[in-house]
Amino acid sequence: MPSTMDNGYSNIAPAPPSNDRIMLNVGGTLFETTISTLESGGPDSLLAALANRPSHESQPVFIDRDPEIFSVLLTLLRSNRIPSTASRFSKQELTDEALYYGIESRLRSAMSPAQLSGIDASIVANIRPAADGISSAFTAIDDGSVWIAHGGQISVYDWNLSHAGTFRTHLDNITSICRAWPEVAAIGSDSGAGLHFYDFSGGRHIGTLHWTDPSDPRIYKAEVTAIANSPTLVFASFACPHRENCILVIDDSTLQIVSELGRQSGSSAKNMPPGKLTWMPETGVLIGSAVTCGAFGYSGYIRIWDPRSGIVVWETNEPGSGRSSRFGDPLADVDVDIEESIMFKICSKSGDLAMADLRKLGDDPWVYVTEKNPSMRNTSSGGGNSVVHCYRSQAFVGREGSLEVWSMVEDRKDGEPERVYRRNFVDKVEDSERGLIRKIEGGGDRLFVSRDDVEGVEVWESSYFSGAIPVL
């Protein structure tokens, strides 16, 4: 029986010294840490292997690497945060060392931006390729990386926005780009017919697909106007010089054409080739839209196909009159919120934003979003030169050079909560003077923006220290 002290607590002998400590010699500097800290780098990391070395080896392991960067990475393993001393090193230096130790995933998690919130986003970088710096097309990747086409070249920037490589294609100008495989880009051009596939890891051309029809001599030299993809398919819109167009469905594992959708001919607005394609993973449908601006203003259409049957399941034409719910105010741009199954359009004359529930489409499904806050800047000058992009349940709108976001919030009406969209400005006045916004696309927790005749692609991120709330 253990003896009992006067204070009522058992007189238990202290625990033996812990064997969890370990010493490392990195570049001549000694570091003392714990085995559990090193093992937190992951079972496949070099540090975990060192932590599990035989116990009879008492001498510190010598690692011929930079001790100052190792100190940063050790702090990362201890606290899951990057210390302020990391500012002395570039992102690439930190990444290279993390790769050596096998803890790149921990570094990536700590260096990733905060969850993208449009009301607290700001420009953190402007990526400018070394040659032909004006972006002709780009595509954002889920991990926050981006592939930028400039002229006939493609530059790849990884998750920490470091330049991973540039390769030249056989084309003079790339106008469409989509990630078909992890290291393969599907590209289209207005300087050459066909859909082209390039492996950027080896910088090599791996194939080209053409739209052909031996029974119709009008089908030749078809150029690609838009590209989208699903986990197993690539969709490409083709247009011929004689205005015939269609969408080809391609098996991305064999690069063989599976089927043809929406073949049409003619010069009217309702027969234009789609300029934007979106695949809906929830329902498996393909949404295409086309917009043109001529002497009589804007005209366009939205069409939804079922690729399995090849039929059109819904469509609307907006020539500026007739079926448009707002007479003479047709769409200027369209995009789809995949997470919420909501389609947005910008009206070309009023500049109003309208939304339609893809699960309740009818003859006129549009609900026009109104702004109740009178202090918001007046945008009644119109919606010409406007673009819309949906990402992370937010609708980002570029009007001329300004950038705004429509976010979903809860509004209480008659005591009942109601989900509504509210508008906030993402940019400052000086940001809006950078140039006309041409394209917006989200990837990871970043927003990428390109402008007319302006070099580079802007990178927008949100702050970890934001306390902002939507303006109601």
C-alpha positions in Angstrom: 0.0 0.0 0.0 1.4 3.4 -0.8 2.0 5.7 2.2 -0.3 8.6 2.7 1.0 12.1 3.3 -0.6 14.6 5.7 -2.2 16.5 2.9 -4.2 13.5 1.8 -2.4 12.8 -1.5 -0.6 9.6 -2.3 3.2 9.7 -2.2 3.8 8.4 -5.7 7.3 8.3 -7.1 7.9 10.7 -10.1 7.8 9.3 -13.6 11.1 8.5 -15.2 12.6 11.0 -17.7 10.9 10.9 -21.1 12.7 9.2 -24.0 10.8 11.3 -26.5 13.5 13.9 -27.1 15.8 13.8 -30.1 18.7 15.9 -31.4 19.4 16.8 -35.0 22.4 18.6 -36.4 21.2 20.6 -39.4 24.0 22.4 -41.3 26.1 22.6 -38.1 23.3 23.8 -35.8 21.9 21.6 -33.1 18.1 21.3 -32.8 16.4 19.5 -29.9 12.8 18.5 -30.4 10.5 15.5 -29.8 9.9 12.3 -31.7 6.2 13.1 -31.8 6.9 16.5 -33.4 9.0 14.9 -36.2 6.4 12.2 -36.7 3.7 14.8 -37.2 5.3 15.4 -40.6 3.6 12.2 -41.8 4.6 8.6 -41.9 6.3 8.9 -45.3 8.4 11.9 -44.4 12.2 11.9 -44.0 11.7 13.4 -40.5 9.5 10.5 -39.4 12.1 8.0 -40.6 14.8 9.8 -38.6 12.5 9.8 -35.5 12.2 6.0 -35.7 15.9 5.3 -36.0 17.3 2.7 -33.6 17.5 3.9 -30.0 21.1 2.9 -29.5 22.3 5.6 -32.0 22.8 8.4 -29.5 24.7 10.9 -31.7 22.7 13.6 -33.4 21.9 12.9 -37.1 23.7 15.3 -39.4 21.6 16.8 -42.2 23.4 18.9 -44.7 20.7 21.5 -45.3 20.0 25.2 -44.4 19.5 25.4 -40.6 17.5 28.7 -40.7 14.9 27.3 -43.0 14.8 24.1 -41.0 13.9 26.3 -37.9 10.9 27.7 -39.8 9.8 24.2 -40.8 10.2 22.9 -37.2 8.0 25.7 -36.0 5.5 24.7 -38.6 5.5 21.1 -37.2 5.1 22.3 -33.7 2.3 24.9 -34.1 1.0 24.4 -37.7 1.8 28.0 -38.4 4.5 29.8 -40.4 6.7 32.1 -38.1 7.5 35.7 -39.0 11.1 34.7 -39.7 9.9 32.9 -42.8 9.6 36.3 -44.5 13.4 36.2 -45.1 12.9 33.4 -47.6 11.1 33.0 -50.8 8.1 30.7 -51.2 10.2 28.6 -53.5 13.0 28.2 -51.0 10.6 27.1 -48.3 8.9 24.7 -50.8 12.2 23.2 -51.9 13.2 22.4 -48.3 9.8 21.1 -47.4 10.0 18.7 -50.4 13.3 17.5 -49.2 12.0 16.6 -45.8 8.7 15.2 -47.2 6.4 17.7 -45.5 5.2 19.7 -48.5 1.6 19.0 -47.7 2.0 20.6 -44.2 3.6 23.7 -45.7 0.9 23.9 -48.4 -1.8 23.8 -45.8 -0.2 26.5 -43.7 0.6 28.8 -46.7 -2.8 28.4 -48.4 -4.9 31.6 -48.4 -8.0 31.9 -46.2 -11.4 30.8 -47.5 -12.2 33.0 -50.4 -14.7 35.7 -49.4 -15.4 38.3 -52.0 -16.1 41.1 -49.5 -12.6 40.8 -48.1 -10.5 40.0 -51.2 -7.6 42.1 -52.4 -4.9 41.8 -55.0 -1.9 39.9 -53.6 0.0 39.3 -56.9 0.1 40.0 -60.6 1.5 37.1 -62.5 3.3 38.3 -65.6 4.8 35.7 -68.0 8.2 36.7 -69.3 7.2 36.8 -73.0 3.9 38.0 -74.5 2.8 39.1 -71.1 -0.8 39.8 -72.1 -3.0 36.8 -71.3 -5.0 35.5 -74.2 -6.7 32.8 -72.0 -6.2 31.1 -68.7 -7.6 28.3 -66.5 -7.6 28.1 -62.7 -7.0 24.8 -61.0 -8.6 23.4 -57.8 -5.4 23.7 -55.8 -5.0 27.4 -56.5 -2.5 27.0 -59.4 -3.1 28.6 -62.8 -2.2 27.9 -66.4 -1.8 31.0 -68.5 -1.8 31.2 -72.3 0.0 34.1 -73.7 0.3 34.2 -77.5 1.2 30.7 -78.6 2.8 29.8 -75.2 1.5 28.3 -71.9 3.0 29.2 -68.6 2.2 27.0 -65.5 2.2 28.5 -62.0 1.9 26.1 -59.1 -0.1 26.3 -55.9 2.3 28.8 -54.3 2.3 30.9 -57.6 5.9 29.9 -58.5 6.7 29.5 -62.1 6.7 25.8 -62.9 7.5 26.0 -66.6 6.7 27.5 -70.0 6.3 25.7 -73.2 5.6 26.9 -76.8 2.9 25.3 -78.9 2.7 25.2 -82.7 -0.1 27.9 -82.6 0.2 31.6 -82.9 -2.5 32.5 -80.5 -4.4 30.4 -77.9 -7.9 31.6 -77.2 -9.3 28.6 -75.1 -7.6 26.4 -72.5 -8.9 23.7 -70.2 -7.2 21.2 -67.9 -8.1 17.8 -69.4 -5.7 15.7 -67.2 -3.5 16.7 -64.3 -0.7 17.6 -66.6 -2.5 17.8 -70.0 -4.1 21.0 -71.4 -6.8 21.0 -74.1 -6.4 24.2 -76.1 -8.2 25.9 -79.0 -7.0 28.8 -81.2 -8.3 31.3 -83.7 -5.1 30.8 -85.6 -5.4 27.1 -86.3 -8.2 24.5 -86.7 -8.8 21.7 -84.2 -8.6 20.9 -80.5 -5.1 20.3 -79.4 -3.7 18.4 -76.4 -0.4 19.3 -74.8 1.5 17.6 -72.0 3.1 20.4 -70.1 5.3 18.1 -68.0 7.2 17.2 -71.2 6.2 20.2 -73.3 5.0 18.0 -76.1 2.0 17.8 -78.4 0.1 14.6 -77.8 -2.7 14.9 -80.3 -5.2 16.9 -82.3 -8.9 16.4 -83.0 -10.8 17.9 -85.9 -14.5 18.1 -86.6 -15.0 16.4 -90.0 -17.9 15.2 -92.1 -17.1 13.6 -95.5 -20.8 14.0 -96.5 -20.7 17.8 -95.9 -18.0 19.8 -97.7 -18.8 22.9 -95.5 -17.3 21.1 -92.5 -13.7 22.0 -92.7 -11.1 24.1 -90.8 -13.3 24.2 -87.7 -11.8 26.3 -84.9 -12.6 25.8 -81.2 -14.6 28.5 -79.4 -15.1 27.0 -75.9 -13.9 24.0 -73.9 -15.2 22.3 -70.7 -14.7 18.9 -69.1 -16.1 16.3 -66.7 -14.2 13.5 -64.9 -14.3 11.4 -68.1 -15.2 13.6 -71.0 -14.0 16.8 -72.8 -16.6 19.0 -74.5 -15.4 21.4 -77.3 -17.4 23.8 -79.3 -16.3 24.0 -83.0 -17.1 26.6 -85.6 -16.4 26.5 -89.4 -15.8 29.4 -91.7 -19.2 28.9 -93.3 -20.9 29.3 -89.9 -21.6 25.6 -89.3 -21.0 24.7 -85.6 -21.4 21.9 -83.1 -20.1 20.5 -79.8 -18.0 17.4 -79.9 -18.0 15.0 -76.9 -14.6 13.4 -76.4 -13.4 10.5 -74.2 -10.5 11.9 -72.3 -8.8 8.5 -71.8 -8.6 7.7 -75.5 -9.0 11.2 -77.1 -11.7 9.7 -79.4 -14.9 11.5 -80.4 -17.9 9.9 -78.6 -20.7 12.0 -80.0 -21.8 15.3 -81.6 -24.2 17.8 -79.9 -26.2 20.7 -81.1 -25.2 20.9 -84.8 -26.5 24.0 -86.3 -25.9 26.3 -89.3 -26.7 30.0 -90.1 -25.6 33.5 -89.2 -28.4 34.4 -86.8 -27.7 35.0 -83.1 -29.6 31.8 -82.1 -27.3 29.7 -84.3 -23.9 31.0 -83.0 -21.4 28.6 -81.6 -21.3 28.6 -77.8 -18.7 30.9 -76.4 -18.9 29.4 -72.9 -19.5 25.8 -71.8 -20.2 24.5 -68.2 -20.7 20.8 -67.2 -23.0 20.3 -64.2 -21.7 17.3 -62.1 -25.0 17.0 -60.1 -27.2 16.4 -63.1 -24.7 15.5 -65.8 -26.0 18.2 -68.2 -24.0 20.6 -70.4 -24.8 24.3 -70.4 -23.8 26.5 -73.3 -24.2 30.2 -74.0 -23.4 32.6 -76.8 -23.5 36.3 -76.9 -22.8 38.8 -79.7 -23.0 42.6 -79.9 -23.8 44.3 -83.2 -25.4 47.4 -84.6 -28.7 46.6 -82.8 -27.1 45.8 -79.5 -26.7 42.5 -77.7 -28.2 39.1 -78.6 -27.7 35.7 -77.3 -29.0 32.3 -76.1 -28.6 29.8 -73.4 -29.0 26.1 -74.1 -28.8 22.9 -71.9 -28.0 19.5 -73.4 -28.2 16.0 -72.0 -25.0 14.5 -73.5 -26.3 11.0 -72.9 -29.3 11.4 -75.2 -28.0 14.4 -77.2 -31.2 16.3 -76.9 -31.8 19.9 -75.8 -33.6 19.9 -72.4 -34.1 23.6 -72.1 -33.2 26.8 -74.0 -33.9 30.5 -74.2 -33.1 33.0 -76.9 -32.7 36.7 -76.2 -32.5 38.7 -79.4 -33.4 41.9 -77.6 -37.2 41.4 -78.0 -39.7 38.7 -78.0 -38.9 35.9 -75.5 -36.7 38.1 -73.3 -38.6 38.8 -70.1 -37.4 42.4 -70.2 -38.2 43.7 -73.6 -35.1 44.9 -75.4 -32.7 44.1 -72.5 -31.0 40.8 -73.5 -28.1 39.1 -71.7 -24.5 40.3 -71.9 -22.9 37.4 -70.1 -24.0 34.1 -68.3 -22.4 31.8 -65.7 -23.5 28.9 -63.5 -23.1 28.4 -59.7 -22.5 24.7 -59.7 -22.7 24.4 -55.9 -26.1 26.1 -55.7 -27.5 25.0 -59.1 -28.2 28.6 -59.9 -27.6 30.4 -63.3 -26.8 34.1 -63.4 -27.0 36.6 -66.2 -26.1 40.2 -66.7 -28.6 42.4 -68.6 -26.9 44.3 -71.4 -28.8 47.6 -71.1 -29.9 47.9 -67.4 -26.9 46.1 -66.0 -29.2 44.2 -63.7 -28.2 40.8 -62.3 -30.8 38.0 -62.8 -30.8 34.5 -61.4 -32.6 31.3 -62.3 -32.9 28.0 -60.3 -31.8 25.2 -62.6 -34.2 22.9 -60.9 -37.2 25.0 -61.8 -36.6 26.2 -65.3 -39.6 27.4 -67.3 -40.4 29.9 -70.0 -39.2 32.8 -68.0 -37.3 31.6 -64.9 -35.4 34.8 -64.1 -35.6 36.6 -60.8 -33.9 40.0 -60.9 -31.7 40.7 -57.9 -32.3 44.1 -56.3 -30.0 46.1 -54.2 -31.6 47.6 -51.1 -28.7 49.6 -49.8 -29.0 53.2 -51.2 -25.3 53.9 -50.4 -24.0 51.4 -52.9 -22.4 52.9 -56.0 -24.9 53.5 -58.9 -24.3 51.0 -61.8 -27.3 52.0 -63.9 -25.1 52.9 -66.9 -25.7 49.5 -68.3 -24.3 46.0 -68.5 -22.3 46.2 -71.7 -18.7 45.0 -71.3 -19.8 43.1 -68.2 -18.7 39.5 -67.2 -20.0 37.2 -64.4 -18.3 34.3 -62.8 -19.8 32.0 -60.1 -17.5 30.5 -57.5 -17.9 29.2 -53.9 -21.6 30.2 -53.8 -20.7 33.8 -54.8 -21.3 35.6 -58.0 -18.4 37.9 -59.1 -19.3 40.6 -61.6 -16.9 42.7 -63.6 -18.4 45.9 -64.8 -16.0 47.7 -67.1 -13.0 47.8 -64.8 -14.7 47.4 -61.4 -15.2 44.1 -59.5 -18.2 43.3 -57.3 -19.5 40.3 -55.5 -23.0 39.1 -54.8 -23.1 36.9 -51.7 -25.9 34.9 -50.1 -27.0 36.1 -46.7 -29.9 35.5 -44.4 -32.5 38.3 -44.3 -35.4 38.3 -41.9 -38.7 39.3 -43.5 -41.8 39.2 -41.3 -39.8 37.2 -38.8 -39.0 34.4 -41.2 -35.4 34.0 -42.4 -34.9 34.2 -46.1 -31.7 33.6 -48.1 -31.0 36.5 -50.4 -28.1 37.9 -52.4 -26.4 41.2 -51.3 -23.9 43.2 -53.3 -20.5 44.4 -52.1 -17.5 45.9 -53.9 -14.4 43.8 -54.0 -12.1 46.5 -55.4 -11.0 50.0 -54.6 -11.4 52.9 -56.9 -7.8 52.7 -58.0 -8.2 49.0 -58.8 -11.1 49.7 -61.1 -8.9 52.0 -63.2 -6.5 49.2 -64.1 -8.5 48.3 -67.3 -11.5 46.6 -68.6 -12.1 43.2 -66.9 -12.2 40.5 -69.6 -12.2 37.2 -67.6 -12.8 36.1 -64.0 -12.1 32.6 -62.7 -11.8 30.9 -59.3 -9.4 28.2 -58.3 -8.7 26.9 -54.7 -9.2 30.0 -52.5 -8.1 32.4 -55.1 -9.7 34.5 -57.8 -7.9 35.2 -61.0 -8.7 38.3 -63.1 -7.4 39.4 -66.5 -8.0 42.7 -68.2 -7.9 44.0 -71.8 -4.5 45.0 -73.0 -3.0 44.7 -69.5 -0.1 42.4 -68.9 -0.5 39.6 -66.4 -3.2 37.9 -64.4 -4.3 39.4 -61.1 -4.5 37.1 -58.1 -7.1 38.0 -55.4 -7.2 36.4 -51.9 -9.0 37.0 -48.7 -7.3 37.8 -45.4 -7.1 35.5 -42.4 -7.8 38.5 -40.1 -11.0 39.6 -41.7 -13.8 40.7 -39.4 -15.9 42.0 -42.3 -19.6 41.1 -42.7 -21.9 41.6 -45.7 -23.6 45.0 -46.1 -27.3 44.4 -45.6 
